[in-house]
Backbone as numpy.savetxt, mean C-alpha at the origin, in Angstrom:
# Nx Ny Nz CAx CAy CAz Cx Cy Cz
-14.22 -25.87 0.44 -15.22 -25.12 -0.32 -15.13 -23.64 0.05
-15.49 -22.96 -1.01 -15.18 -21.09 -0.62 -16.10 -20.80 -0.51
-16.72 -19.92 0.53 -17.99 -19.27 1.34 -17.21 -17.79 0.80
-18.29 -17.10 0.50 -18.57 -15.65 0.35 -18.19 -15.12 1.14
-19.07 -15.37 2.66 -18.69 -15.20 3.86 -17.99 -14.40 4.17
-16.86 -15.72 4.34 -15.61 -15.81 4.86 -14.53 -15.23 4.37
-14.61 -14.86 2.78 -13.94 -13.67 2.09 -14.39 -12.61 3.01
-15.49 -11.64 3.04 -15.80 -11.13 2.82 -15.24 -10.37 4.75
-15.46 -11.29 5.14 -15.20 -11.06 7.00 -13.18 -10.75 6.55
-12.58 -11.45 5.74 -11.52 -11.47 6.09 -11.03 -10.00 5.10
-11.79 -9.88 4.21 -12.14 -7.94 3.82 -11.90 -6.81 4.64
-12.87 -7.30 5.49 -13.25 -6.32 6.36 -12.45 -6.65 7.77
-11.98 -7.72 7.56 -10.80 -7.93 8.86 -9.35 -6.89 8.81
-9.32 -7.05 7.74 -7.53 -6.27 7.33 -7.89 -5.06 7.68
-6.58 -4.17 8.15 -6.16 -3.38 8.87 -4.64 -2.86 8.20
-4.49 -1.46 8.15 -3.27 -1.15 8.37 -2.50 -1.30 9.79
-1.67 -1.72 9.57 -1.11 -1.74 11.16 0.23 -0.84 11.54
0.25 -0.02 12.03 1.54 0.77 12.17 2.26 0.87 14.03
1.60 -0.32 14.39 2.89 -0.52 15.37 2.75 -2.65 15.57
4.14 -2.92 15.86 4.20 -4.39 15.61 5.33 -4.55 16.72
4.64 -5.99 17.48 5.47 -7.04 18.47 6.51 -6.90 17.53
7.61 -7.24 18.76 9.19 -7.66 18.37 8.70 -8.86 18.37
9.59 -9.56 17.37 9.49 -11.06 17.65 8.95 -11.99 15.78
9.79 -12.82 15.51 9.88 -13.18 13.91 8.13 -14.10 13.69
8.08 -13.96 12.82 6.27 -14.78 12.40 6.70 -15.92 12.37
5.75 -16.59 12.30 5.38 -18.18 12.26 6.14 -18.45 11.06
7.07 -19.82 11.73 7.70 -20.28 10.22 7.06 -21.05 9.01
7.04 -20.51 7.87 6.54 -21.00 6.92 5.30 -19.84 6.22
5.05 -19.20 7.49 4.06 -18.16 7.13 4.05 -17.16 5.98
5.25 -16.88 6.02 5.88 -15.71 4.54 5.68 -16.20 3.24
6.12 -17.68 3.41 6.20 -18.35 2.01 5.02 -18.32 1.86
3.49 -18.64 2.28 2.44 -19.01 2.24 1.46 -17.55 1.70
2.33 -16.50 2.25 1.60 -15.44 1.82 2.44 -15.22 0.13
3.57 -15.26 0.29 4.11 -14.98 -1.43 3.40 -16.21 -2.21
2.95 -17.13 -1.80 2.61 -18.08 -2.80 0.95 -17.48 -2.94
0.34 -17.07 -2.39 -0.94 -16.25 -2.15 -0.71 -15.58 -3.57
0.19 -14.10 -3.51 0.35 -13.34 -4.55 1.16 -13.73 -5.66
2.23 -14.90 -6.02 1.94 -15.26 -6.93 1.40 -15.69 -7.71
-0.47 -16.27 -7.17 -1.26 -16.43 -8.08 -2.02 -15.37 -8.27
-1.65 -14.13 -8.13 -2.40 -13.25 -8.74 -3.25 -12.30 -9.91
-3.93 -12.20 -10.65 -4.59 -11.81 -11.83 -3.46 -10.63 -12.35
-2.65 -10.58 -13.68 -2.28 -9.61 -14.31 -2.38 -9.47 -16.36
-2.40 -8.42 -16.29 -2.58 -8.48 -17.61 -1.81 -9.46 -18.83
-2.54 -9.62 -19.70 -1.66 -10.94 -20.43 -1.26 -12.10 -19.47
-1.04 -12.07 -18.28 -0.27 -12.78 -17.39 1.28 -12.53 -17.39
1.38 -11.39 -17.34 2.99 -10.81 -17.66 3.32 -10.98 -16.46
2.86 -11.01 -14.98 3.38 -11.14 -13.66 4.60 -10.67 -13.55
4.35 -9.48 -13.53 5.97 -8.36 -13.41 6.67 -8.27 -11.83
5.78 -8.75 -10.99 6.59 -8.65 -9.66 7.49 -9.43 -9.29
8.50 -9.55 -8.43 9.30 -9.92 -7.60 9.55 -9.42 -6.17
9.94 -10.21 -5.48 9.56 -10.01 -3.97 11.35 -10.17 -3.10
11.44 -9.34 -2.31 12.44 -9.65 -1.28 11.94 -9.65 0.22
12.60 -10.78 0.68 12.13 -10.43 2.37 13.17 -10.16 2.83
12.86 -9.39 3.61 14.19 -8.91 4.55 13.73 -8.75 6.01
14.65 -9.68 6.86 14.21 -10.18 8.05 15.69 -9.89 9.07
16.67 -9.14 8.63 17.67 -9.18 9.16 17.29 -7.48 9.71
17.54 -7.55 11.20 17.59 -5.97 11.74 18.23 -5.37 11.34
19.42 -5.75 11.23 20.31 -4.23 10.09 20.08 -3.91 9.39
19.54 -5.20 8.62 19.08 -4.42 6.96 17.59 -3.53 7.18
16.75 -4.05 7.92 15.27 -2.96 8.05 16.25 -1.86 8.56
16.62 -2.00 9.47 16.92 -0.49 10.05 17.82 0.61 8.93
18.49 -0.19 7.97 19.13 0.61 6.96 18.02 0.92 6.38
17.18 0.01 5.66 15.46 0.93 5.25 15.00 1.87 5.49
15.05 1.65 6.51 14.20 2.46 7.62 14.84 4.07 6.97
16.31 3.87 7.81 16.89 4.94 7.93 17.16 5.70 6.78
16.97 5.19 5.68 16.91 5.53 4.09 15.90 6.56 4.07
14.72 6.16 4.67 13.63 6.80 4.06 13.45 8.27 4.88
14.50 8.70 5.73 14.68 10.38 6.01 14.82 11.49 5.08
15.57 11.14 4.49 15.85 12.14 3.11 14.74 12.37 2.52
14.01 11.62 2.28 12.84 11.90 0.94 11.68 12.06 2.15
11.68 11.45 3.27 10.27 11.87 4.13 10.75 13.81 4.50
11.61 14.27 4.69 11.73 15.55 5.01 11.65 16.40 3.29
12.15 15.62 2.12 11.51 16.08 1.07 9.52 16.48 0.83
9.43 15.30 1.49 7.86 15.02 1.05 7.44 16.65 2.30
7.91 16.25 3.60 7.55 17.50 4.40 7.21 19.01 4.14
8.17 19.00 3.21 8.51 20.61 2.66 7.34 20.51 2.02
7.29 19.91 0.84 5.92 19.75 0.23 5.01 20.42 0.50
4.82 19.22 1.43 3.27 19.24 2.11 2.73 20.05 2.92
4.01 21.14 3.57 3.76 22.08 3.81 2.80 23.12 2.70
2.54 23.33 1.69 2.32 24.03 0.86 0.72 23.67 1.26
-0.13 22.82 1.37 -1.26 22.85 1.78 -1.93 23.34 3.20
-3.19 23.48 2.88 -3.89 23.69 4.41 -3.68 22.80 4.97
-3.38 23.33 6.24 -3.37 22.31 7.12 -4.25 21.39 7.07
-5.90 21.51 7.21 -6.32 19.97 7.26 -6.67 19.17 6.31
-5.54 19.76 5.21 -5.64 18.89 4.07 -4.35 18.14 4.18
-3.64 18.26 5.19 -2.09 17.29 5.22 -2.26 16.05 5.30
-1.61 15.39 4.94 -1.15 14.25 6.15 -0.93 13.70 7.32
-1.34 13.34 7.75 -1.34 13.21 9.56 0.32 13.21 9.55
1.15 11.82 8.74 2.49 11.93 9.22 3.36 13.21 9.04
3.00 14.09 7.96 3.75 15.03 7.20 3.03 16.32 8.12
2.87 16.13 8.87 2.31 17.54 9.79 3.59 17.89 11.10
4.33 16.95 10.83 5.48 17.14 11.77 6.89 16.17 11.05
7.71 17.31 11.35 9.37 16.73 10.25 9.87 15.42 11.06
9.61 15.13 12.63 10.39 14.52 13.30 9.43 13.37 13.62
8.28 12.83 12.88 8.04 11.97 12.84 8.49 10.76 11.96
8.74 9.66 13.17 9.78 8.67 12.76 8.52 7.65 11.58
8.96 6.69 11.13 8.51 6.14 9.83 7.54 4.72 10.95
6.28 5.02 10.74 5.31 3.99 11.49 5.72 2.45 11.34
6.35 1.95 10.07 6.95 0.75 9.85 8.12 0.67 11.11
8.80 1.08 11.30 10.12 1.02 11.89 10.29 -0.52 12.99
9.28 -0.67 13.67 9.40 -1.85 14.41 8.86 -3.73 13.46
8.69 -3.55 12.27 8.17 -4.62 12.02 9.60 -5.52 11.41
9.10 -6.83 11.70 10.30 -7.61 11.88 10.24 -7.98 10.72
9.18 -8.02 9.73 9.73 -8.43 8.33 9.39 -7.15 7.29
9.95 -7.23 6.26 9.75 -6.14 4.80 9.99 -7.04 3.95
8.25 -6.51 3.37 8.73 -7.96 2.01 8.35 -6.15 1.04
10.12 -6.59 0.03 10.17 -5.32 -0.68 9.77 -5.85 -2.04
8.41 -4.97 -2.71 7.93 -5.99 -3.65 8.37 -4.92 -4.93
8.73 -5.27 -5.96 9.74 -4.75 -7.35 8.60 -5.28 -8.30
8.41 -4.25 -9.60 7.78 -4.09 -10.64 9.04 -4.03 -11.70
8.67 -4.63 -12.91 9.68 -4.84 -13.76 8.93 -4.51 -15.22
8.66 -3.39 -15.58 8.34 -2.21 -16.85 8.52 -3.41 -17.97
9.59 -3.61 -17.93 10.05 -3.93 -19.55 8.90 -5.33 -19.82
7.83 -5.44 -19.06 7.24 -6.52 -20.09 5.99 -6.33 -19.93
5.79 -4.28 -19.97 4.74 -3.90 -21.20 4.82 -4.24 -22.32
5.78 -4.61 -22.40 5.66 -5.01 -24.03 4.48 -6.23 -24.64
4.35 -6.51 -23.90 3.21 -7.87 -24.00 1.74 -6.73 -24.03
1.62 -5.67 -24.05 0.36 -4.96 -24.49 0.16 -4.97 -25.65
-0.62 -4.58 -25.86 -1.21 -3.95 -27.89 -0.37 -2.50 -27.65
-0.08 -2.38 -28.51 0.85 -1.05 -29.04 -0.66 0.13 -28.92
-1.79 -0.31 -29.32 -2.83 0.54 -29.67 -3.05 1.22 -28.67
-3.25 1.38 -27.27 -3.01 2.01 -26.36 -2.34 3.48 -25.70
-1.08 2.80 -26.98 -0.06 3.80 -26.13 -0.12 4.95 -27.41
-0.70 4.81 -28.57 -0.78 5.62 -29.57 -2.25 6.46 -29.78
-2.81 5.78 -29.23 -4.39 5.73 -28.78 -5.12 6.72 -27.46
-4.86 6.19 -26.59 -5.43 6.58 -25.37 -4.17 7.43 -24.58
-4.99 8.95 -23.73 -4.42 9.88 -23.23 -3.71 8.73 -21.89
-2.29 9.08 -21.89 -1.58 8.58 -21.05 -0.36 7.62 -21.04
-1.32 6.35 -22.05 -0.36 5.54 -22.01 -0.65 3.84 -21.35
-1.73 3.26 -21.98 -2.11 2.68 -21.56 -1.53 1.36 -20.71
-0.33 0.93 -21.37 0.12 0.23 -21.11 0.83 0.25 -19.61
1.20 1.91 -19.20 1.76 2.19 -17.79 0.22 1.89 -17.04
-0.75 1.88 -17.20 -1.33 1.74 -16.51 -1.86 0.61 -16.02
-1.91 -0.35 -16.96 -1.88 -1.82 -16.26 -1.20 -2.48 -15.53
0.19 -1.56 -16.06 1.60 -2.46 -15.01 1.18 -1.52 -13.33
0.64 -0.46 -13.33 0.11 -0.04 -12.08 -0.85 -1.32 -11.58
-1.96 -0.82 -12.11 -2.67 -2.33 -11.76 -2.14 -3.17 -11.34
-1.60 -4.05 -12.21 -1.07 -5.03 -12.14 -0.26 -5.14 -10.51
0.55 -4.04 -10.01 1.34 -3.95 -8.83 0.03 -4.07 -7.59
-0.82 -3.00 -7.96 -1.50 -2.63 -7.12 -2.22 -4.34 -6.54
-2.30 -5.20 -7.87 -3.21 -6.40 -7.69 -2.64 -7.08 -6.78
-1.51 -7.22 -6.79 -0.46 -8.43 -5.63 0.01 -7.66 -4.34
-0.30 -6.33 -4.43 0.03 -6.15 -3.22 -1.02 -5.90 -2.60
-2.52 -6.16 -2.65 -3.76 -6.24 -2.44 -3.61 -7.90 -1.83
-3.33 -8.59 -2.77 -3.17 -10.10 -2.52 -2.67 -10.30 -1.06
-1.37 -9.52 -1.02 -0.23 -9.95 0.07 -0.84 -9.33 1.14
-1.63 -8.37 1.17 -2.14 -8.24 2.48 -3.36 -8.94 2.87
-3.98 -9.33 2.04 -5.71 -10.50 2.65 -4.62 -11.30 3.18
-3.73 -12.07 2.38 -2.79 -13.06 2.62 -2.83 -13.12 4.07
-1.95 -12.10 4.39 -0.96 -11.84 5.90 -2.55 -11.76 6.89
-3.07 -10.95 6.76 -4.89 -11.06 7.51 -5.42 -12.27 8.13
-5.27 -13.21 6.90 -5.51 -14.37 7.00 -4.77 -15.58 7.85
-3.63 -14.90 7.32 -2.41 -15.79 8.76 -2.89 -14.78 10.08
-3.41 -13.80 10.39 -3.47 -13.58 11.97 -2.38 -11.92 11.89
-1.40 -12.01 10.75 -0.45 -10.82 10.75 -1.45 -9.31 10.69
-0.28 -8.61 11.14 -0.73 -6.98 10.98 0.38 -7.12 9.66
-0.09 -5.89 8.72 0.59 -5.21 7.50 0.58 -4.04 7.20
1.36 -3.19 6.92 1.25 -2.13 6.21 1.61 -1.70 4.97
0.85 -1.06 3.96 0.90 -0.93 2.72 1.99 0.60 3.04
3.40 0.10 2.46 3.99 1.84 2.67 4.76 2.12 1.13
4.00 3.14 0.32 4.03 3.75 -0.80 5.73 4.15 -0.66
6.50 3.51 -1.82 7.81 4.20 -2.20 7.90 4.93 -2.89
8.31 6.65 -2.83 9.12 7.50 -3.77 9.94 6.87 -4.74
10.23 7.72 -5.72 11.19 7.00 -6.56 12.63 7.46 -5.87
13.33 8.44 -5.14 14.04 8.83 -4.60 14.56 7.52 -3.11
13.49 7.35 -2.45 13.76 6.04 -1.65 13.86 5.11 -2.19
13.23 4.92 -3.36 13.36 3.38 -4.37 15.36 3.56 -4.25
15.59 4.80 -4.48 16.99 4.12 -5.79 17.73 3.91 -4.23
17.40 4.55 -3.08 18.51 4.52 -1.95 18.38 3.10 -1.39
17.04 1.99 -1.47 16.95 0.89 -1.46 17.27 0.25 -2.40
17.14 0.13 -3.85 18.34 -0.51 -4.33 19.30 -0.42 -4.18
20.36 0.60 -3.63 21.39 0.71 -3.55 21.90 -0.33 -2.04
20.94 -0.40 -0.97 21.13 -1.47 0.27 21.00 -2.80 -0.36
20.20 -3.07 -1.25 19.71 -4.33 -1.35 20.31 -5.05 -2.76
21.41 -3.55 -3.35 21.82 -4.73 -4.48 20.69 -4.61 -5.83
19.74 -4.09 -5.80 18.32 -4.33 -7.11 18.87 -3.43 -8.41
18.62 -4.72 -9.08 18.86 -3.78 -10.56 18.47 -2.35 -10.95
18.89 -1.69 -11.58 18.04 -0.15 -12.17 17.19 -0.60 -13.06
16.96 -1.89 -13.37 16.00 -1.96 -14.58 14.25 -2.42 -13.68
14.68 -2.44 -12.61 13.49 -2.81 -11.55 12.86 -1.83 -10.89
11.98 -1.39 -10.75 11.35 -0.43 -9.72 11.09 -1.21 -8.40
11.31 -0.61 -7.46 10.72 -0.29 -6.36 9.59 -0.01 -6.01
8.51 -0.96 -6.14 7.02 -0.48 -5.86 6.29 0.14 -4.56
6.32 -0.88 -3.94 5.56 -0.88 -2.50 6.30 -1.85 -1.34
6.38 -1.56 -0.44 6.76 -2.01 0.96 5.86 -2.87 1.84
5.80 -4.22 1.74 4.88 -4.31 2.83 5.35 -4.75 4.43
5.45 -3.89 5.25 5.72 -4.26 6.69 4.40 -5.44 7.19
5.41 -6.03 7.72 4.45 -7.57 8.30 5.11 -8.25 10.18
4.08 -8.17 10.13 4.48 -8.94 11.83 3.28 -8.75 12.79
3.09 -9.37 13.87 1.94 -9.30 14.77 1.71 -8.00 15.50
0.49 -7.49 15.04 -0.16 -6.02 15.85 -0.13 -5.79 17.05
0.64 -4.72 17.40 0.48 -4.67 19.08 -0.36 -3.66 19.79
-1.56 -4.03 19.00 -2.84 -3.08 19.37 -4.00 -3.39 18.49
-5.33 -3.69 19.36 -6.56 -4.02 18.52 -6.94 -2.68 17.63
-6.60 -2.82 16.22 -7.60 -2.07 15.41 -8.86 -1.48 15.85
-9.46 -0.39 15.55 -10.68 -0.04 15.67 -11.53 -0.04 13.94
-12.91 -0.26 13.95 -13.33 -0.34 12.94 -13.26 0.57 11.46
-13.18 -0.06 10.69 -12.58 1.01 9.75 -13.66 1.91 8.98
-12.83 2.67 8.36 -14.19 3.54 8.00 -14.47 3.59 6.40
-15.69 3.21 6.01 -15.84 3.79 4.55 -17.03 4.03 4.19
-17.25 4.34 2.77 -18.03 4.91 2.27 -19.70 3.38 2.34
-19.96 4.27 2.22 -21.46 3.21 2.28 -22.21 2.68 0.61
-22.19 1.44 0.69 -22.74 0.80 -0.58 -23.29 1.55 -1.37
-24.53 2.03 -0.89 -25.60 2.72 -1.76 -25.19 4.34 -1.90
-23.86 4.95 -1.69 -23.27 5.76 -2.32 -23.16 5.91 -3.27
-21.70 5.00 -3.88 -21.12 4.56 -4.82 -21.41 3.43 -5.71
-22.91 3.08 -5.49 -23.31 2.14 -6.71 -24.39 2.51 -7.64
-23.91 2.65 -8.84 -25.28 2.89 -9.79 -26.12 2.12 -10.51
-27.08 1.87 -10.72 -27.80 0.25 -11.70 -27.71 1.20 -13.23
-27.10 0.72 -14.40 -27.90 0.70 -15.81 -27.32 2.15 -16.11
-27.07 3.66 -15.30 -26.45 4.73 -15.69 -26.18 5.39 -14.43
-25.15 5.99 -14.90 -24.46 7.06 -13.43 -25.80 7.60 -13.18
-26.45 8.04 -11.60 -27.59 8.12 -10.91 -26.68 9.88 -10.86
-27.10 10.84 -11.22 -26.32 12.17 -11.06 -27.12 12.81 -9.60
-27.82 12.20 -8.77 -27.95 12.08 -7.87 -26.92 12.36 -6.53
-26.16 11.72 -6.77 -25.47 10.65 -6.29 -23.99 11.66 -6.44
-23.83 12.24 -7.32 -22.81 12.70 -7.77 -22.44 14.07 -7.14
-20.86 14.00 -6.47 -20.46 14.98 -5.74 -19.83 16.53 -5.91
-20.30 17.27 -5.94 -19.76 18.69 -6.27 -18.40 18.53 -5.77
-17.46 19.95 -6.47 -16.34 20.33 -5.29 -16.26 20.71 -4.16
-17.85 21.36 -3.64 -17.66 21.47 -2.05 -17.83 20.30 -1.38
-18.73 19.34 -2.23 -19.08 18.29 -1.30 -17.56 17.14 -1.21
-17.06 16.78 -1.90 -15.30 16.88 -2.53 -14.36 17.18 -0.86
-14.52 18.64 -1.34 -13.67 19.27 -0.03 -13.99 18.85 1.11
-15.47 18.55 1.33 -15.95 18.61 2.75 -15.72 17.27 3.05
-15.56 16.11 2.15 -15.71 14.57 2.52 -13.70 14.24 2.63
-12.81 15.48 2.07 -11.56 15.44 2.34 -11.14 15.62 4.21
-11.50 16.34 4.01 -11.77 17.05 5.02 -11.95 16.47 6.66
-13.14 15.50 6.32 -13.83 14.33 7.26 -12.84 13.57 7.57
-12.50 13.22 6.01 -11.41 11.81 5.89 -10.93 11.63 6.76
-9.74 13.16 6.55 -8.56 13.23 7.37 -8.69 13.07 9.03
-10.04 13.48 9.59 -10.40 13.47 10.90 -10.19 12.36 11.15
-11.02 10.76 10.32 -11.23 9.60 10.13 -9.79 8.90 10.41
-9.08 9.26 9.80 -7.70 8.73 9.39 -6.35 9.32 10.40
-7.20 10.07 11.14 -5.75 10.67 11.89 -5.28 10.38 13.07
-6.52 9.54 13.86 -5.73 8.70 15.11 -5.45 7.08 14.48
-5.11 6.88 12.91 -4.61 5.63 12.76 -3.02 6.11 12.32
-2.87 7.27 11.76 -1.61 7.56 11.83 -0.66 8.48 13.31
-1.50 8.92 14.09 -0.94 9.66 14.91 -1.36 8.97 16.45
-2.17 8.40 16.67 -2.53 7.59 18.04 -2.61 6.07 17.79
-2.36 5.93 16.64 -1.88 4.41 15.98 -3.35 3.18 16.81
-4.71 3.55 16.50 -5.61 2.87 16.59 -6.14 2.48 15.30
-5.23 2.17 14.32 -5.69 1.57 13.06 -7.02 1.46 12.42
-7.47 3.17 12.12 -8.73 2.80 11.88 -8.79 3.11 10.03
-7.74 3.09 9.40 -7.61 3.34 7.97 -8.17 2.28 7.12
């Protein structure tokens, strides 16, 4: 029987994790989490993902080592902002990639071509393009999945956002079609450090009954100033690796 509960603890259980034991997960455990996110909610039920695990050290470490080029791209960048509007990782070029020790990468691939299963009305219709935006969704939904998943087995995970520039240098290790994207990365393996509590916004913020409460509603200073906080919030989970994201 499903308790509210017990969702709700295992919510608030997950953690980014950016440092991980050597040593391979429980066998059977991987499959149990991909079978997790293949039942996941997508539009039409087009279920555009596909999944690779990669559990072999050479091959992470070729990952790994892929993702220099475009992290010293992203650097330059990010230089262009105030400082305490950076990134914790992008505040220094010679910071190595927080994934680097996890013994598995499940590399999860989005496959475009079956927007086509939208209404055309969308994309003629609405500013953007509606149909790219569900297949976002849609990614975002299973890789939401795959981490309660891994939580739930006891694993640490990390959600690590791919460039399209690291996408093509990982297809190129792994063999993946050009007709596939490269979505998201999830590093998986046991945490080698207790999380600290995470931080967010408080219920009665962000909820309105019956009409937006303009109350409630944040200027651009107030904007800047809650950026601002964030980053304070968020910067010994990327830089003193106490996982409080």
């Amino acid at each position: 029987m499903l308790v509210i509960e017990n969702f709700l603890e295992l919510v608030k259980h997950r953690r980014s994790i950016r440092r991980f034991k050597p040593g391979p997960v429980p066998e059977g455990t991987i499959e149990k989490i991909l079978e997790a996110g293949r039942w996941t909610m997508s539009g039409n039920t087009v279920q555009p993902w596909e999944f690779i695990v990669v559990q072999s050290e050479a091959t992470r470490k070729q990952i790994v080592d892929s993702k220099l080029d475009s992290h010293n791209e992203n650097y330059a960048i990010e230089q262009t902002r105030l400082y305490e509007y950076r990134l914790p990782p992008l505040r220094s070029i010679d910071k190595p990639p927080s994934f680097r020790e996890a013994p598995v990468l499940i590399i999860i691939l989005g496959d475009r071509r079956l927007c086509q299963a939208e209404s055309m009305a969308p994309n003629l219709l609405s500013d953007g393009g509606r149909s790219n935006e569900c297949y976002l969704q849609n990614m975002a939904n299973v890789t939401q999945i795959l981490h309660l998943a891994a939580s739930y087995y006891g694993l640490g995970s990390l959600w690590v956002s791919v460039e399209f520039p690291w996408g093509q240098n990982i297809k190129a290790i792994l063999d993946i079609p050009q007709a596939l994207d490269v979505h998201t990365i999830i590093a998986l393996g046991n945490a080698a450090y207790q999380p600290k509590k995470a931080y967010r916004r408080c219920l009665y913020k962000i909820t309105h009954y019956e009409k937006y409460d303009m109350n409630k509603f944040r200027s651009r200073p107030d904007i800047q100033k809650f950026l601002i906080n964030l980053r304070k919030h968020t910067e010994s989970a990327y830089l003193n690796l106490d996982g409080n994201k």
